[in-house]
Amino acid sequence: MTIDSFIADFKAENESYDSAGLIDEVSLYKWVLDAMKPFGSNIMELQDTVVEVKKSEAKLPDNYDSLCIAYKCDPRGYHVEDRYKNVVQESYMWTERVERSVKWNSCNPCCAEDEDKIITEKVYFKDVEVNFYYHRPVLLRLGKSMKRDKCHAKCRNLIVRDCPHEIIINGKTLYSNFTEGDVYLQYYGIPMEDNKPIIPEVGKGELEKYVDYYVHMKFFEKLLKNKDDENIITLFNYYVRKEEAQKGLALTDTKFSKLTPKSFKRVKRINRAEMLKYELNFPIV
């Protein structure tokens, strides 16, 4: 389910509050993302992007959760098929990114075969795919104040010590000790559809129910701060209980949805090993 669809359903379900102007879509969007964070690797997918650092800062994607790898890299060029050039030039995003920039030059796809390592970013303008090429990638060092629990266990940047270029990620913002540049990221984040985060349909649908309870809880909590109404208090307490009860169900559902036949075999081996250990310690006579 897309977040836009969820918000539309929420507003329809709470029409009286919506007509009174009490529903803030920006808050709903944020609460949906917050609700999915505790499920971590159960629902997150490996994704990549390139962010542009300006004045030592760069905004990360809305669905960003944990870092897998980060390279500082330099623009090499872009390629779009000639037959599509007129189409992409009609895009405002194309004008902002390419035509008003001095760093991008058109190049033949063969630049991806250079001896240098090349990173390719695929970007869509009016449904036309354009490849942006970056070269001279440098694995970045993480700053001392960067929270290591916001890195994936296999994050390669955790072992970098001698790189002069440093980054720190706080929330959805990347900070660097260099003023400008491009950073290629691989990260784990909430699944995307048409470049927008979605509520993934996993398992028996317990996650979607949890998100609904969580958002309702946060909504009535916000109303309570501005209005002491008995009905609102009752609804808030109701959704607090529902959210607490549903979270465990959603965690179990999303965890088991990730299990594959290979995972089940591994669990079976572990259980068998535990049983053998028990039998060896306590032999049957």
Short mmCIF file of N, CA and C in Angstrom, two decimals, residues 51 69-75 134-141 165-167 180-185:
data_model
loop_
_atom_site.label_atom_id
_atom_site.label_comp_id
_atom_site.label_asym_id
_atom_site.label_seq_id
_atom_site.Cartn_x
_atom_site.Cartn_y
_atom_site.Cartn_z
N VAL A 51 23.75 11.33 -3.50
CA VAL A 51 23.30 12.60 -2.92
C VAL A 51 24.37 13.66 -3.18
N ILE A 69 27.08 1.26 2.65
CA ILE A 69 28.36 1.71 2.08
C ILE A 69 28.22 3.15 1.58
N ALA A 70 29.31 3.92 1.67
CA ALA A 70 29.29 5.31 1.21
C ALA A 70 30.62 5.64 0.53
N TYR A 71 30.56 6.13 -0.71
CA TYR A 71 31.75 6.54 -1.46
C TYR A 71 31.62 8.01 -1.84
N LYS A 72 32.70 8.74 -1.73
CA LYS A 72 32.77 10.06 -2.36
C LYS A 72 33.21 9.81 -3.79
N CYS A 73 32.55 10.43 -4.75
CA CYS A 73 32.88 10.18 -6.15
C CYS A 73 32.74 11.47 -6.97
N ASP A 74 33.31 11.45 -8.17
CA ASP A 74 33.29 12.62 -9.05
C ASP A 74 32.43 12.33 -10.28
N PRO A 75 31.67 13.32 -10.76
CA PRO A 75 30.86 13.13 -11.96
C PRO A 75 31.74 12.82 -13.17
N TYR A 134 29.76 8.10 -12.45
CA TYR A 134 30.68 8.71 -11.49
C TYR A 134 31.96 7.86 -11.46
N HIS A 135 33.11 8.53 -11.26
CA HIS A 135 34.37 7.78 -11.18
C HIS A 135 35.19 8.25 -9.97
N ARG A 136 36.36 7.64 -9.82
CA ARG A 136 37.27 7.89 -8.69
C ARG A 136 36.56 7.75 -7.34
N PRO A 137 35.88 6.62 -7.09
CA PRO A 137 35.20 6.43 -5.79
C PRO A 137 36.19 6.27 -4.64
N VAL A 138 35.90 6.93 -3.53
CA VAL A 138 36.73 6.85 -2.32
C VAL A 138 35.84 6.45 -1.15
N LEU A 139 36.20 5.35 -0.50
CA LEU A 139 35.41 4.87 0.64
C LEU A 139 35.56 5.86 1.80
N LEU A 140 34.45 6.37 2.30
CA LEU A 140 34.48 7.44 3.31
C LEU A 140 34.65 6.92 4.73
N ARG A 141 35.28 7.76 5.55
CA ARG A 141 35.44 7.45 6.97
C ARG A 141 34.24 7.99 7.74
N HIS A 165 38.42 12.22 4.07
CA HIS A 165 37.03 12.65 3.92
C HIS A 165 36.16 11.91 4.94
N GLU A 166 35.33 12.67 5.65
CA GLU A 166 34.56 12.10 6.76
C GLU A 166 33.09 12.49 6.65
N ILE A 167 32.21 11.57 7.04
CA ILE A 167 30.78 11.88 7.06
C ILE A 167 30.17 11.47 8.40
N GLU A 180 31.66 20.52 -0.82
CA GLU A 180 30.82 20.10 -1.95
C GLU A 180 31.30 18.75 -2.48
N GLY A 181 30.41 18.06 -3.15
CA GLY A 181 30.78 16.78 -3.75
C GLY A 181 29.58 15.87 -3.89
N ASP A 182 29.81 14.70 -4.45
CA ASP A 182 28.76 13.70 -4.63
C ASP A 182 29.11 12.46 -3.82
N VAL A 183 28.10 11.90 -3.15
CA VAL A 183 28.30 10.70 -2.33
C VAL A 183 27.35 9.61 -2.81
N TYR A 184 27.95 8.49 -3.20
CA TYR A 184 27.16 7.33 -3.59
C TYR A 184 26.89 6.49 -2.35
N LEU A 185 25.62 6.16 -2.11
CA LEU A 185 25.21 5.40 -0.93
C LEU A 185 24.51 4.11 -1.31
#
